Amino acid sequence: MILDGKKIAADIRAELREQIRSLVAKGQRAPKLAVVIVGHNPASETYVANKMKACAEVGIESERIAFEADITEQELLAAVQRLNNDPTIDGFIVQLPLPEHISETTIMSAIDRRKDVDGLTPENVGRTVQGLPSLVSATPKGIRELLARYAIQTEGKHVVVIGRSNIVGKPIAMLLMQRPYLSLPGMSAASLGDATVTICHSKTQDLKSICLTADIIIVAAGCPKLLTAEMVKEGAVIIDVGINRIDDSSVPRGYRLVGDVDFENVAPKAAYITPVPGGVGPMTIVSLLQNTLQAYNEHSR
Ligand code: BQF
């Protein structure tokens, strides 16, 4: 069965639109997100456009703040400080990746954790790991919500995460391992956690044997067809976080998106599987909207 992230994200946007409509009807201002983009990376431009379009759909105001790729780290830090101090901005993100000469860690660390709607500051990461109220990183939050809305249980299950990034691999492993009652706000349906989690990466030995013991596999490695059918147990749940652009001259824009899973051959063995596009990606975007509303609710009182 396909885990339809596109549809679930649309359902959540409808819920958000209603929540925001009702607070504006009571005379409150609309929430507002700022998106900082540095340089002209075409993929980043697309992601930022997706985020701003999604904001408009639910009634969140948004502002795009663009800088050339040669901006200095100091200048970008000054922009972050301005946004931290701007009372009209509820949350903001700095679109990644940043140019080589700018430290992503330095920039992320400068963001006020209450406005950190990407959940990437050391404070929010630490609070998430400790099960404290926090803004949770958008992709892991979206994956958790997708599992919850399909009532897929994780208690006692073996979850194998492939990829150890700070943005996806590490936080999704923490969330699914967590005791659910310590879990974070903004969760729906089932409460997820209590899994036994194995994190694998490029140096892992015998990935295939580990994957064959998994009830749930989350692939976030950035490598097309990394997960093949012979690595998957019959009835496993497969979450594909990969977004890889493959050249394809038969389509007008010249590329298509593929995940990290050999979908065609893995799908017949899987109980549930996310497609690319239309799986985790739309859930990531909607999580950003949820986080923006959360930030608004938490500092407008
Ligand atoms: C879909 C991202 C790698 C590095 C930095 C919908 C998005 C993608 C796919 C999207 C991503 C990936 C984003 C689909 C934002 C997800 O229909 O499958 C939406 O816009 N994403 C990002 O901001 O930075 C990234 C992937």
Coordinates of C-alpha atoms and ligand atoms in Angstrom, one line a residue:
M1 CA 0.0 0.0 0.0
I2 CA 1.2 3.5 -0.9
L3 CA 1.7 6.0 1.9
D4 CA 0.2 9.0 0.2
G5 CA 2.2 11.9 1.6
K6 CA 0.7 14.2 -1.0
K7 CA -2.9 13.5 0.2
I8 CA -2.1 13.5 4.0
A9 CA -0.2 16.8 3.6
A10 CA -3.3 18.3 1.8
D11 CA -5.5 17.0 4.7
I12 CA -3.2 18.7 7.2
R13 CA -3.1 21.9 5.2
A14 CA -6.9 22.0 5.3
E15 CA -6.8 21.6 9.1
L16 CA -4.2 24.4 9.4
R17 CA -6.2 26.7 7.1
E18 CA -9.2 26.3 9.3
Q19 CA -7.2 26.9 12.5
I20 CA -5.6 30.0 11.1
R21 CA -8.9 31.3 9.6
S22 CA -10.5 31.0 13.1
L23 CA -7.7 32.9 14.8
V24 CA -7.8 35.7 12.2
A25 CA -11.6 35.8 12.6
K26 CA -11.1 36.5 16.3
G27 CA -9.0 39.5 15.3
Q28 CA -5.5 38.0 15.7
R29 CA -2.9 38.7 13.1
A30 CA -1.9 35.9 10.7
P31 CA 1.3 33.9 11.4
K32 CA 4.3 34.9 9.3
L33 CA 7.3 32.9 8.1
A34 CA 10.5 34.4 6.6
V35 CA 12.7 32.3 4.3
V36 CA 16.3 33.2 3.7
I37 CA 17.9 32.0 0.5
V38 CA 21.6 32.5 -0.4
G39 CA 22.8 32.2 -4.0
H40 CA 20.9 30.6 -6.9
N41 CA 20.9 26.9 -6.4
P42 CA 18.0 25.7 -8.7
A43 CA 16.9 22.9 -6.3
S44 CA 16.9 25.4 -3.4
E45 CA 14.8 27.9 -5.4
T46 CA 12.3 25.1 -6.0
Y47 CA 12.1 24.2 -2.4
V48 CA 11.7 27.8 -1.3
A49 CA 8.9 28.3 -3.9
N50 CA 7.2 25.1 -2.6
K51 CA 7.3 26.5 1.0
M52 CA 5.9 29.9 0.1
K53 CA 3.1 28.4 -2.0
A54 CA 2.2 26.1 0.9
C55 CA 2.1 29.1 3.3
A56 CA -0.2 31.0 1.0
E57 CA -2.6 28.0 0.9
V58 CA -3.1 27.9 4.6
G59 CA -3.1 31.7 5.3
I60 CA 0.5 32.0 6.7
E61 CA 2.2 35.2 5.4
S62 CA 5.6 34.7 4.0
E63 CA 8.6 36.8 3.0
R64 CA 11.5 35.7 0.8
I65 CA 14.8 37.3 1.8
A66 CA 17.5 36.6 -0.9
F67 CA 21.2 37.2 -0.8
E68 CA 23.9 36.7 -3.4
A69 CA 26.2 33.7 -2.9
D70 CA 29.1 36.0 -2.0
I71 CA 27.5 37.4 1.2
T72 CA 29.8 37.1 4.1
E73 CA 29.1 35.0 7.2
Q74 CA 29.0 38.2 9.2
E75 CA 26.4 39.8 6.9
L76 CA 24.2 36.6 7.1
L77 CA 24.6 36.5 10.9
A78 CA 23.3 40.1 10.9
A79 CA 20.3 39.1 8.8
V80 CA 19.6 36.3 11.3
Q81 CA 19.8 38.8 14.2
R82 CA 17.4 41.1 12.5
L83 CA 14.9 38.3 12.1
N84 CA 15.4 37.1 15.7
N85 CA 14.4 40.7 16.8
D86 CA 11.6 41.3 14.3
P87 CA 8.3 41.0 16.2
T88 CA 6.3 40.6 12.9
I89 CA 8.2 37.3 12.1
D90 CA 7.0 34.2 14.0
G91 CA 9.5 31.9 12.5
F92 CA 12.2 31.7 9.8
I93 CA 14.4 29.3 8.1
V94 CA 17.8 29.6 6.3
Q95 CA 17.5 27.4 3.3
L96 CA 20.3 24.8 3.1
P97 CA 22.8 24.1 1.7
L98 CA 24.8 27.4 2.3
P99 CA 27.9 28.3 0.2
E100 CA 31.2 26.7 1.2
H101 CA 32.6 29.8 2.9
I102 CA 29.7 30.0 5.4
S103 CA 29.5 27.7 8.4
E104 CA 26.0 26.1 8.6
T105 CA 26.6 25.4 12.3
T106 CA 27.4 29.0 13.0
I107 CA 24.3 30.3 11.2
M108 CA 22.0 27.6 12.7
S109 CA 23.4 28.4 16.2
A110 CA 22.5 32.0 15.9
I111 CA 18.8 31.4 15.3
D112 CA 16.5 32.1 18.3
R113 CA 15.1 28.7 19.2
R114 CA 11.6 30.0 19.5
K115 CA 11.7 31.1 15.8
D116 CA 13.6 28.0 14.7
V117 CA 10.8 26.4 12.6
D118 CA 13.3 24.0 10.9
G119 CA 14.2 22.7 14.4
L120 CA 17.9 22.8 13.6
T121 CA 19.4 24.9 16.4
P122 CA 21.5 23.0 19.0
E123 CA 18.8 24.0 21.6
N124 CA 15.9 22.4 19.7
V125 CA 17.9 19.3 18.8
G126 CA 18.9 18.8 22.4
R127 CA 15.4 19.4 23.7
T128 CA 14.0 17.0 21.1
V129 CA 16.5 14.3 22.2
Q130 CA 15.5 14.9 25.8
G131 CA 11.8 14.7 25.0
L132 CA 11.2 18.3 26.0
P133 CA 8.8 20.6 24.2
S134 CA 10.7 21.8 21.1
L135 CA 10.3 22.6 17.4
V136 CA 11.1 19.3 15.7
S137 CA 13.0 19.1 12.5
A138 CA 10.6 19.2 9.6
T139 CA 11.4 15.9 7.7
P140 CA 11.5 13.7 10.9
K141 CA 8.3 15.4 12.1
G142 CA 6.6 14.7 8.8
I143 CA 7.7 11.0 8.7
R144 CA 6.3 10.5 12.2
E145 CA 3.0 12.2 11.3
L146 CA 2.7 10.1 8.1
L147 CA 3.2 6.9 10.2
A148 CA 0.7 8.1 12.8
R149 CA -2.0 8.9 10.3
Y150 CA -1.8 5.5 8.7
A151 CA -1.9 4.0 12.3
I152 CA 1.5 2.2 11.8
Q153 CA 2.7 1.2 15.2
T154 CA 6.4 1.4 16.2
E155 CA 6.3 -0.1 19.7
G156 CA 8.9 -2.9 19.9
K157 CA 9.5 -2.7 16.2
H158 CA 13.0 -2.8 14.7
V159 CA 13.5 0.4 12.7
V160 CA 16.5 0.6 10.5
V161 CA 17.5 4.2 9.5
I162 CA 20.0 4.5 6.7
G163 CA 21.7 7.9 6.9
R164 CA 23.1 9.8 9.8
S165 CA 22.5 13.4 8.9
N166 CA 21.6 16.0 11.6
I167 CA 18.6 16.9 9.6
V168 CA 17.0 13.5 9.0
G169 CA 18.8 10.3 10.2
K170 CA 19.8 11.3 13.7
P171 CA 16.5 13.0 14.7
I172 CA 14.1 10.4 13.2
A173 CA 16.0 7.7 15.1
M174 CA 15.6 9.7 18.4
L175 CA 11.9 10.3 17.8
L176 CA 11.0 6.7 17.1
M177 CA 13.1 5.4 20.0
Q178 CA 11.6 7.9 22.5
R179 CA 9.1 7.0 25.2
P180 CA 5.9 8.2 23.6
Y181 CA 4.6 10.0 26.8
L182 CA 7.6 12.2 26.7
S183 CA 6.8 13.0 23.2
L184 CA 6.4 16.4 21.7
P185 CA 3.5 18.7 20.9
G186 CA 1.7 18.6 17.6
M187 CA 1.3 14.9 17.3
S188 CA -1.9 13.3 16.1
A189 CA -3.6 9.9 15.9
A190 CA -1.3 7.3 17.4
S191 CA 1.6 8.2 19.6
L192 CA 4.8 6.8 18.1
G193 CA 8.0 5.7 19.8
D194 CA 9.3 2.7 21.8
A195 CA 11.0 1.3 18.7
T196 CA 14.4 -0.4 18.7
V197 CA 16.4 1.7 16.3
T198 CA 19.6 0.9 14.3
I199 CA 21.3 3.7 12.5
C200 CA 23.3 2.6 9.4
H201 CA 25.6 4.7 7.2
S202 CA 28.2 4.5 4.4
K203 CA 30.7 2.6 6.6
T204 CA 28.1 0.0 7.9
Q205 CA 29.2 -3.6 7.3
D206 CA 26.6 -6.0 5.9
L207 CA 23.8 -3.5 5.5
K208 CA 21.7 -6.1 3.7
S209 CA 21.6 -8.5 6.8
I210 CA 20.7 -5.6 9.1
C211 CA 17.9 -4.4 6.7
L212 CA 16.5 -8.0 6.4
T213 CA 15.8 -7.8 10.2
A214 CA 13.9 -4.5 9.9
D215 CA 10.2 -4.0 10.3
I216 CA 10.5 -0.4 9.2
I217 CA 13.3 1.0 7.0
I218 CA 13.9 4.7 6.6
V219 CA 16.3 5.5 3.8
A220 CA 17.9 9.0 3.9
A221 CA 21.2 8.5 2.1
G222 CA 20.9 10.5 -1.1
C223 CA 21.7 7.5 -3.3
P224 CA 19.3 6.3 -6.0
K225 CA 18.3 2.6 -5.7
L226 CA 20.4 2.1 -2.6
L227 CA 17.6 -0.1 -1.1
T228 CA 16.9 -3.1 -3.3
A229 CA 14.3 -5.9 -3.0
E230 CA 16.8 -8.5 -1.6
M231 CA 17.4 -6.2 1.4
V232 CA 13.8 -6.1 2.4
K233 CA 11.8 -8.5 4.5
E234 CA 8.3 -9.4 3.2
G235 CA 5.7 -7.0 4.9
A236 CA 8.2 -4.3 5.9
V237 CA 7.3 -0.6 5.9
I238 CA 9.5 1.5 3.6
I239 CA 10.0 5.2 4.0
D240 CA 12.0 6.8 1.2
V241 CA 13.5 10.2 2.1
G242 CA 15.7 10.5 -1.0
I243 CA 15.1 13.3 -3.4
N244 CA 17.5 12.7 -6.3
R245 CA 17.3 14.6 -9.6
I246 CA 17.9 12.3 -12.6
D247 CA 18.5 13.8 -16.1
D248 CA 15.6 12.9 -18.3
S249 CA 15.3 14.6 -21.7
S250 CA 11.9 13.1 -22.3
V251 CA 10.3 15.5 -19.8
P252 CA 10.1 19.3 -20.4
R253 CA 12.1 20.4 -17.3
G254 CA 14.9 17.9 -18.2
Y255 CA 15.0 15.8 -15.0
R256 CA 12.8 13.6 -12.8
L257 CA 12.8 12.9 -9.1
V258 CA 13.7 9.5 -7.8
G259 CA 14.2 8.3 -4.2
D260 CA 16.8 6.1 -2.6
V261 CA 14.6 3.0 -3.0
D262 CA 14.3 0.7 -6.1
F263 CA 10.6 1.3 -5.9
E264 CA 9.4 -0.9 -8.7
N265 CA 11.0 -4.0 -7.1
V266 CA 10.7 -3.2 -3.4
A267 CA 7.0 -2.2 -3.5
P268 CA 5.6 -5.7 -4.1
K269 CA 7.3 -6.9 -0.9
A270 CA 6.4 -3.9 1.3
A271 CA 3.3 -3.7 3.4
Y272 CA 3.5 0.1 3.0
I273 CA 5.9 2.3 1.0
T274 CA 6.3 6.0 0.2
P275 CA 6.6 7.1 -3.4
V276 CA 9.0 9.8 -4.7
P277 CA 7.6 12.3 -5.5
G278 CA 4.5 12.6 -3.3
G279 CA 5.7 10.8 -0.2
V280 CA 7.9 12.3 2.5
G281 CA 8.6 15.6 0.5
P282 CA 5.1 17.1 0.9
M283 CA 5.1 16.0 4.6
T284 CA 8.3 18.0 5.1
I285 CA 6.7 21.1 3.8
V286 CA 3.5 20.7 5.9
S287 CA 5.6 20.2 9.0
L288 CA 7.2 23.5 8.4
L289 CA 3.7 25.1 8.3
Q290 CA 2.8 23.3 11.6
N291 CA 6.0 24.5 13.2
T292 CA 5.3 28.1 12.1
L293 CA 1.9 27.9 13.7
Q294 CA 3.4 26.4 16.8
A295 CA 6.0 29.2 17.1
Y296 CA 3.2 31.7 16.6
N297 CA 1.1 30.1 19.4
E298 CA 4.0 29.9 21.7
H299 CA 5.3 33.5 21.6
S300 CA 2.1 35.4 20.8
R301 CA 1.0 34.8 24.4
Ligands
BQF1 C1 7.5 15.7 -3.5 C2 15.6 19.0 0.5 C3 17.6 17.8 0.1 C4 18.4 18.9 0.5 C5 17.8 20.0 0.9 C6 7.7 17.9 -2.3 C7 9.8 18.9 -1.7 C8 10.4 17.8 -2.3 C9 9.7 16.8 -2.9 C10 10.5 20.0 -1.0 C11 14.2 19.2 0.4 C12 13.3 18.1 0.0 C13 13.6 20.4 0.8 C14 8.3 16.8 -2.9 C15 12.1 20.7 0.7 C16 11.8 18.3 0.4 O1 6.4 15.9 -3.9 O2 8.0 14.6 -3.4 C17 8.4 18.9 -1.7 O3 10.3 21.1 -1.4 N1 11.4 19.7 0.0 C18 14.5 21.5 1.2 O4 14.0 22.6 1.5 O5 15.8 21.3 1.3 C19 16.4 20.1 0.9 C20 16.2 17.9 0.1

